[in-house]
């Protein structure tokens, strides 16, 4: 925000006129310069107000548009996965080149590793891993939001970069904080991270 509003500037200008030396009144040129400065302050204030209004309108539009995603399967950048306690969850990822071996690690909201699975050799492109909800002990993990990571190794033994995606059926929208977030069960995805609708 601006340090001085147009009203503040005008009050200072009037106070200056009231307290000037009658024997040495303010120079007309200086007064014109100050009036020009007041005009610039007013213009800056108006521009700032207009930009804030535009930003508010844009956020409102994004919030309204986010509702249209409810009931649709989306694909978004990220590594969140929701587990409902019974149905398997699909973990999707992509490799730019084939990998000789890969593993997937699933962690809970506190960062504790819940499941580690060996994927073996992987082809280039999009792939997925179906997690049945079991942990490393063989028991079922509780329903909730989890994260996953895929570590892959090339034929030469070098570590590879793997792109992960958050996918699932959108069942709600959270607009708290100004940035709409789509909810997929217990997981959430920022609207700006959505890159497509599954099957489209």
PDB file of C-alpha atoms in Angstrom:
ATOM      1  CA  UNK A   1       0.000   0.000   0.000  1.00  0.00           C
ATOM      2  CA  UNK A   2       1.034   3.600  -0.512  1.00  0.00           C
ATOM      3  CA  UNK A   3       2.566   5.518   2.385  1.00  0.00           C
ATOM      4  CA  UNK A   4       0.359   8.596   1.776  1.00  0.00           C
ATOM      5  CA  UNK A   5      -3.219   8.675   0.576  1.00  0.00           C
ATOM      6  CA  UNK A   6      -4.451  11.630  -1.518  1.00  0.00           C
ATOM      7  CA  UNK A   7      -6.265  12.984   1.582  1.00  0.00           C
ATOM      8  CA  UNK A   8      -3.078  12.833   3.643  1.00  0.00           C
ATOM      9  CA  UNK A   9      -1.157  14.668   0.930  1.00  0.00           C
ATOM     10  CA  UNK A  10      -3.834  17.384   0.692  1.00  0.00           C
ATOM     11  CA  UNK A  11      -3.845  17.909   4.486  1.00  0.00           C
ATOM     12  CA  UNK A  12      -0.082  18.405   4.460  1.00  0.00           C
ATOM     13  CA  UNK A  13      -0.341  20.811   1.538  1.00  0.00           C
ATOM     14  CA  UNK A  14      -3.040  22.922   3.283  1.00  0.00           C
ATOM     15  CA  UNK A  15      -1.079  22.919   6.553  1.00  0.00           C
ATOM     16  CA  UNK A  16       1.955  24.163   4.644  1.00  0.00           C
ATOM     17  CA  UNK A  17      -0.071  27.045   3.146  1.00  0.00           C
ATOM     18  CA  UNK A  18      -1.511  27.972   6.549  1.00  0.00           C
ATOM     19  CA  UNK A  19       1.905  28.096   8.181  1.00  0.00           C
ATOM     20  CA  UNK A  20       3.918  29.817   5.456  1.00  0.00           C
ATOM     21  CA  UNK A  21       5.752  33.098   6.152  1.00  0.00           C
ATOM     22  CA  UNK A  22       3.500  36.017   5.012  1.00  0.00           C
ATOM     23  CA  UNK A  23       6.643  37.985   4.082  1.00  0.00           C
ATOM     24  CA  UNK A  24       7.983  35.071   1.990  1.00  0.00           C
ATOM     25  CA  UNK A  25       4.981  33.255   0.516  1.00  0.00           C
ATOM     26  CA  UNK A  26       5.380  29.927  -1.235  1.00  0.00           C
ATOM     27  CA  UNK A  27       6.906  30.189  -4.687  1.00  0.00           C
ATOM     28  CA  UNK A  28       4.178  29.619  -7.353  1.00  0.00           C
ATOM     29  CA  UNK A  29       6.452  27.262  -9.270  1.00  0.00           C
ATOM     30  CA  UNK A  30       7.026  25.153  -6.165  1.00  0.00           C
ATOM     31  CA  UNK A  31       3.283  25.102  -5.493  1.00  0.00           C
ATOM     32  CA  UNK A  32       2.631  23.845  -9.044  1.00  0.00           C
ATOM     33  CA  UNK A  33       5.224  21.122  -8.556  1.00  0.00           C
ATOM     34  CA  UNK A  34       3.542  20.039  -5.344  1.00  0.00           C
ATOM     35  CA  UNK A  35       0.129  20.009  -7.011  1.00  0.00           C
ATOM     36  CA  UNK A  36       1.612  17.855  -9.772  1.00  0.00           C
ATOM     37  CA  UNK A  37       2.977  15.492  -7.139  1.00  0.00           C
ATOM     38  CA  UNK A  38      -0.459  15.305  -5.544  1.00  0.00           C
ATOM     39  CA  UNK A  39      -1.906  14.388  -8.941  1.00  0.00           C
ATOM     40  CA  UNK A  40       0.672  11.606  -9.286  1.00  0.00           C
ATOM     41  CA  UNK A  41      -0.171  10.318  -5.811  1.00  0.00           C
ATOM     42  CA  UNK A  42      -3.867  10.299  -6.726  1.00  0.00           C
ATOM     43  CA  UNK A  43      -3.144   8.429  -9.952  1.00  0.00           C
ATOM     44  CA  UNK A  44      -0.972   5.871  -8.166  1.00  0.00           C
ATOM     45  CA  UNK A  45      -3.648   5.405  -5.517  1.00  0.00           C
ATOM     46  CA  UNK A  46      -6.327   4.861  -8.181  1.00  0.00           C
ATOM     47  CA  UNK A  47      -4.117   2.386 -10.060  1.00  0.00           C
ATOM     48  CA  UNK A  48      -3.432   0.468  -6.860  1.00  0.00           C
ATOM     49  CA  UNK A  49      -7.160   0.301  -6.097  1.00  0.00           C
ATOM     50  CA  UNK A  50      -7.958  -0.833  -9.628  1.00  0.00           C
ATOM     51  CA  UNK A  51      -5.308  -3.582  -9.496  1.00  0.00           C
ATOM     52  CA  UNK A  52      -6.653  -4.832  -6.164  1.00  0.00           C
ATOM     53  CA  UNK A  53     -10.175  -4.943  -7.599  1.00  0.00           C
ATOM     54  CA  UNK A  54      -8.899  -6.820 -10.656  1.00  0.00           C
ATOM     55  CA  UNK A  55      -7.062  -9.337  -8.463  1.00  0.00           C
ATOM     56  CA  UNK A  56     -10.179  -9.895  -6.359  1.00  0.00           C
ATOM     57  CA  UNK A  57     -12.279 -10.435  -9.479  1.00  0.00           C
ATOM     58  CA  UNK A  58      -9.713 -12.889 -10.850  1.00  0.00           C
ATOM     59  CA  UNK A  59      -9.675 -14.871  -7.585  1.00  0.00           C
ATOM     60  CA  UNK A  60     -13.471 -14.968  -7.530  1.00  0.00           C
ATOM     61  CA  UNK A  61     -13.518 -16.208 -11.114  1.00  0.00           C
ATOM     62  CA  UNK A  62     -10.990 -18.951 -10.294  1.00  0.00           C
ATOM     63  CA  UNK A  63     -13.076 -20.024  -7.306  1.00  0.00           C
ATOM     64  CA  UNK A  64     -16.206 -20.257  -9.451  1.00  0.00           C
ATOM     65  CA  UNK A  65     -14.388 -22.169 -12.201  1.00  0.00           C
ATOM     66  CA  UNK A  66     -12.914 -24.630  -9.691  1.00  0.00           C
ATOM     67  CA  UNK A  67     -16.411 -25.883  -8.845  1.00  0.00           C
ATOM     68  CA  UNK A  68     -16.713 -27.271 -12.385  1.00  0.00           C
ATOM     69  CA  UNK A  69     -14.018 -29.853 -11.544  1.00  0.00           C
ATOM     70  CA  UNK A  70     -16.199 -31.603  -8.956  1.00  0.00           C
ATOM     71  CA  UNK A  71     -17.062 -35.104 -10.143  1.00  0.00           C
ATOM     72  CA  UNK A  72     -14.199 -35.287 -12.637  1.00  0.00           C
ATOM     73  CA  UNK A  73     -10.982 -37.290 -12.592  1.00  0.00           C
ATOM     74  CA  UNK A  74      -8.009 -34.964 -12.827  1.00  0.00           C
ATOM     75  CA  UNK A  75      -4.270 -35.201 -13.368  1.00  0.00           C
ATOM     76  CA  UNK A  76      -2.099 -32.670 -11.541  1.00  0.00           C
ATOM     77  CA  UNK A  77       1.551 -32.063 -10.825  1.00  0.00           C
ATOM     78  CA  UNK A  78       2.338 -33.384  -7.364  1.00  0.00           C
ATOM     79  CA  UNK A  79       2.844 -36.525  -5.307  1.00  0.00           C
ATOM     80  CA  UNK A  80      -0.229 -36.657  -3.076  1.00  0.00           C
ATOM     81  CA  UNK A  81      -2.362 -39.776  -2.913  1.00  0.00           C
ATOM     82  CA  UNK A  82      -5.577 -40.369  -1.000  1.00  0.00           C
ATOM     83  CA  UNK A  83      -6.450 -43.766   0.475  1.00  0.00           C
ATOM     84  CA  UNK A  84     -10.060 -44.320   1.566  1.00  0.00           C
ATOM     85  CA  UNK A  85      -9.295 -47.333   3.718  1.00  0.00           C
ATOM     86  CA  UNK A  86     -10.496 -50.023   1.316  1.00  0.00           C
ATOM     87  CA  UNK A  87     -10.139 -49.330  -2.425  1.00  0.00           C
ATOM     88  CA  UNK A  88      -6.674 -49.415  -4.062  1.00  0.00           C
ATOM     89  CA  UNK A  89      -5.130 -46.064  -4.974  1.00  0.00           C
ATOM     90  CA  UNK A  90      -3.387 -45.412  -8.281  1.00  0.00           C
ATOM     91  CA  UNK A  91       0.047 -43.775  -8.137  1.00  0.00           C
ATOM     92  CA  UNK A  92       0.990 -42.316 -11.516  1.00  0.00           C
ATOM     93  CA  UNK A  93       4.434 -41.249 -12.663  1.00  0.00           C
ATOM     94  CA  UNK A  94       6.442 -40.681 -15.838  1.00  0.00           C
ATOM     95  CA  UNK A  95       9.992 -41.464 -16.995  1.00  0.00           C
ATOM     96  CA  UNK A  96      11.703 -39.713 -19.889  1.00  0.00           C
ATOM     97  CA  UNK A  97      13.849 -42.794 -20.677  1.00  0.00           C
ATOM     98  CA  UNK A  98      13.655 -46.489 -19.686  1.00  0.00           C
ATOM     99  CA  UNK A  99      14.892 -47.507 -16.239  1.00  0.00           C
ATOM    100  CA  UNK A 100      16.622 -50.753 -15.322  1.00  0.00           C
ATOM    101  CA  UNK A 101      15.037 -50.724 -11.856  1.00  0.00           C
ATOM    102  CA  UNK A 102      12.729 -48.583  -9.735  1.00  0.00           C
ATOM    103  CA  UNK A 103      11.129 -48.478  -6.320  1.00  0.00           C
ATOM    104  CA  UNK A 104       8.140 -46.591  -4.948  1.00  0.00           C
ATOM    105  CA  UNK A 105       8.032 -45.232  -1.406  1.00  0.00           C
ATOM    106  CA  UNK A 106       4.776 -44.188   0.246  1.00  0.00           C
ATOM    107  CA  UNK A 107       4.822 -41.964   3.338  1.00  0.00           C
ATOM    108  CA  UNK A 108       2.156 -40.746   5.734  1.00  0.00           C
ATOM    109  CA  UNK A 109       1.360 -37.117   6.599  1.00  0.00           C
ATOM    110  CA  UNK A 110       4.160 -37.090   9.199  1.00  0.00           C
ATOM    111  CA  UNK A 111       6.763 -38.264   6.680  1.00  0.00           C
ATOM    112  CA  UNK A 112       7.005 -41.791   8.067  1.00  0.00           C
ATOM    113  CA  UNK A 113       7.528 -44.481   5.421  1.00  0.00           C
ATOM    114  CA  UNK A 114       4.486 -46.713   5.210  1.00  0.00           C
ATOM    115  CA  UNK A 115       5.211 -48.843   2.165  1.00  0.00           C
ATOM    116  CA  UNK A 116       8.188 -49.565  -0.073  1.00  0.00           C
ATOM    117  CA  UNK A 117       7.681 -51.622  -3.211  1.00  0.00           C
ATOM    118  CA  UNK A 118      10.056 -52.780  -5.934  1.00  0.00           C
ATOM    119  CA  UNK A 119       8.820 -51.962  -9.422  1.00  0.00           C
ATOM    120  CA  UNK A 120      11.587 -53.567 -11.473  1.00  0.00           C
ATOM    121  CA  UNK A 121      12.496 -52.394 -14.974  1.00  0.00           C
ATOM    122  CA  UNK A 122      10.383 -49.554 -16.356  1.00  0.00           C
ATOM    123  CA  UNK A 123       9.681 -48.351 -19.873  1.00  0.00           C
ATOM    124  CA  UNK A 124       9.780 -44.685 -20.851  1.00  0.00           C
ATOM    125  CA  UNK A 125       6.551 -42.730 -20.616  1.00  0.00           C
ATOM    126  CA  UNK A 126       3.614 -42.813 -18.233  1.00  0.00           C
ATOM    127  CA  UNK A 127       3.285 -45.669 -15.741  1.00  0.00           C
ATOM    128  CA  UNK A 128       1.283 -46.398 -12.617  1.00  0.00           C
ATOM    129  CA  UNK A 129       1.427 -48.452  -9.448  1.00  0.00           C
ATOM    130  CA  UNK A 130      -1.686 -49.719  -7.688  1.00  0.00           C
ATOM    131  CA  UNK A 131      -1.356 -49.456  -3.904  1.00  0.00           C
ATOM    132  CA  UNK A 132      -3.790 -51.711  -2.067  1.00  0.00           C
ATOM    133  CA  UNK A 133      -3.324 -49.804   1.189  1.00  0.00           C
ATOM    134  CA  UNK A 134      -1.092 -52.352   2.890  1.00  0.00           C
ATOM    135  CA  UNK A 135       2.003 -51.240   4.777  1.00  0.00           C
ATOM    136  CA  UNK A 136       5.390 -52.931   5.044  1.00  0.00           C
ATOM    137  CA  UNK A 137       4.039 -55.114   7.864  1.00  0.00           C
ATOM    138  CA  UNK A 138       1.256 -56.455   5.676  1.00  0.00           C
ATOM    139  CA  UNK A 139      -1.567 -54.743   7.569  1.00  0.00           C
ATOM    140  CA  UNK A 140      -3.881 -52.077   6.163  1.00  0.00           C
ATOM    141  CA  UNK A 141      -2.880 -48.454   6.577  1.00  0.00           C
ATOM    142  CA  UNK A 142      -5.543 -46.068   7.914  1.00  0.00           C
ATOM    143  CA  UNK A 143      -7.521 -43.917   5.515  1.00  0.00           C
ATOM    144  CA  UNK A 144      -5.997 -40.513   4.882  1.00  0.00           C
ATOM    145  CA  UNK A 145      -3.644 -38.452   2.763  1.00  0.00           C
ATOM    146  CA  UNK A 146      -0.251 -39.861   1.792  1.00  0.00           C
ATOM    147  CA  UNK A 147       2.646 -38.882  -0.455  1.00  0.00           C
ATOM    148  CA  UNK A 148       4.792 -41.037  -2.710  1.00  0.00           C
ATOM    149  CA  UNK A 149       8.145 -40.918  -4.470  1.00  0.00           C
ATOM    150  CA  UNK A 150       9.587 -43.069  -7.239  1.00  0.00           C
ATOM    151  CA  UNK A 151      13.334 -43.694  -7.382  1.00  0.00           C
ATOM    152  CA  UNK A 152      14.623 -45.055 -10.675  1.00  0.00           C
ATOM    153  CA  UNK A 153      18.042 -46.138 -11.917  1.00  0.00           C
ATOM    154  CA  UNK A 154      19.263 -46.130 -15.505  1.00  0.00           C
ATOM    155  CA  UNK A 155      21.118 -49.009 -17.192  1.00  0.00           C
ATOM    156  CA  UNK A 156      24.412 -47.305 -16.276  1.00  0.00           C
ATOM    157  CA  UNK A 157      23.421 -47.195 -12.608  1.00  0.00           C
ATOM    158  CA  UNK A 158      22.753 -43.457 -12.487  1.00  0.00           C
ATOM    159  CA  UNK A 159      19.792 -42.025 -10.609  1.00  0.00           C
ATOM    160  CA  UNK A 160      16.989 -40.741 -12.831  1.00  0.00           C
ATOM    161  CA  UNK A 161      14.480 -37.939 -12.488  1.00  0.00           C
ATOM    162  CA  UNK A 162      10.916 -39.215 -12.185  1.00  0.00           C
ATOM    163  CA  UNK A 163       7.861 -36.972 -12.573  1.00  0.00           C
ATOM    164  CA  UNK A 164       4.980 -37.820 -10.246  1.00  0.00           C
ATOM    165  CA  UNK A 165       1.317 -36.891 -10.559  1.00  0.00           C
ATOM    166  CA  UNK A 166      -1.632 -36.544  -8.227  1.00  0.00           C
ATOM    167  CA  UNK A 167      -4.726 -38.132  -9.714  1.00  0.00           C
ATOM    168  CA  UNK A 168      -8.243 -38.956  -8.616  1.00  0.00           C
ATOM    169  CA  UNK A 169     -11.887 -37.964  -8.502  1.00  0.00           C
ATOM    170  CA  UNK A 170     -12.502 -34.420  -7.287  1.00  0.00           C
ATOM    171  CA  UNK A 171     -15.137 -34.438  -4.544  1.00  0.00           C
ATOM    172  CA  UNK A 172     -14.915 -30.881  -3.246  1.00  0.00           C
ATOM    173  CA  UNK A 173     -13.315 -27.431  -3.398  1.00  0.00           C
ATOM    174  CA  UNK A 174     -11.627 -25.448  -0.633  1.00  0.00           C
ATOM    175  CA  UNK A 175     -11.335 -21.701  -1.338  1.00  0.00           C
ATOM    176  CA  UNK A 176      -9.957 -20.684   2.070  1.00  0.00           C
ATOM    177  CA  UNK A 177      -6.824 -18.573   1.751  1.00  0.00           C
ATOM    178  CA  UNK A 178      -7.722 -17.169  -1.667  1.00  0.00           C
ATOM    179  CA  UNK A 179      -6.212 -19.977  -3.771  1.00  0.00           C
ATOM    180  CA  UNK A 180      -8.782 -22.657  -4.683  1.00  0.00           C
ATOM    181  CA  UNK A 181      -7.777 -26.215  -3.824  1.00  0.00           C
ATOM    182  CA  UNK A 182      -9.494 -29.286  -5.192  1.00  0.00           C
ATOM    183  CA  UNK A 183     -10.018 -32.106  -2.719  1.00  0.00           C
ATOM    184  CA  UNK A 184      -9.567 -35.749  -3.666  1.00  0.00           C
ATOM    185  CA  UNK A 185     -10.649 -37.620  -0.587  1.00  0.00           C
ATOM    186  CA  UNK A 186      -8.204 -36.623   2.152  1.00  0.00           C
ATOM    187  CA  UNK A 187      -5.720 -35.154  -0.349  1.00  0.00           C
ATOM    188  CA  UNK A 188      -5.844 -31.684  -1.872  1.00  0.00           C
ATOM    189  CA  UNK A 189      -4.490 -30.190  -5.084  1.00  0.00           C
ATOM    190  CA  UNK A 190      -3.976 -26.533  -5.954  1.00  0.00           C
ATOM    191  CA  UNK A 191      -6.050 -25.530  -8.955  1.00  0.00           C
ATOM    192  CA  UNK A 192      -2.912 -24.125 -10.606  1.00  0.00           C
ATOM    193  CA  UNK A 193      -1.288 -27.604 -10.524  1.00  0.00           C
ATOM    194  CA  UNK A 194      -4.001 -29.262 -12.610  1.00  0.00           C
ATOM    195  CA  UNK A 195      -2.691 -30.230 -16.037  1.00  0.00           C
ATOM    196  CA  UNK A 196      -5.590 -32.215 -17.416  1.00  0.00           C
ATOM    197  CA  UNK A 197      -8.724 -34.227 -16.936  1.00  0.00           C
ATOM    198  CA  UNK A 198      -8.240 -38.000 -17.022  1.00  0.00           C
ATOM    199  CA  UNK A 199      -9.463 -39.576 -20.221  1.00  0.00           C
ATOM    200  CA  UNK A 200      -9.493 -36.256 -22.115  1.00  0.00           C
TER     201      UNK A 200
END
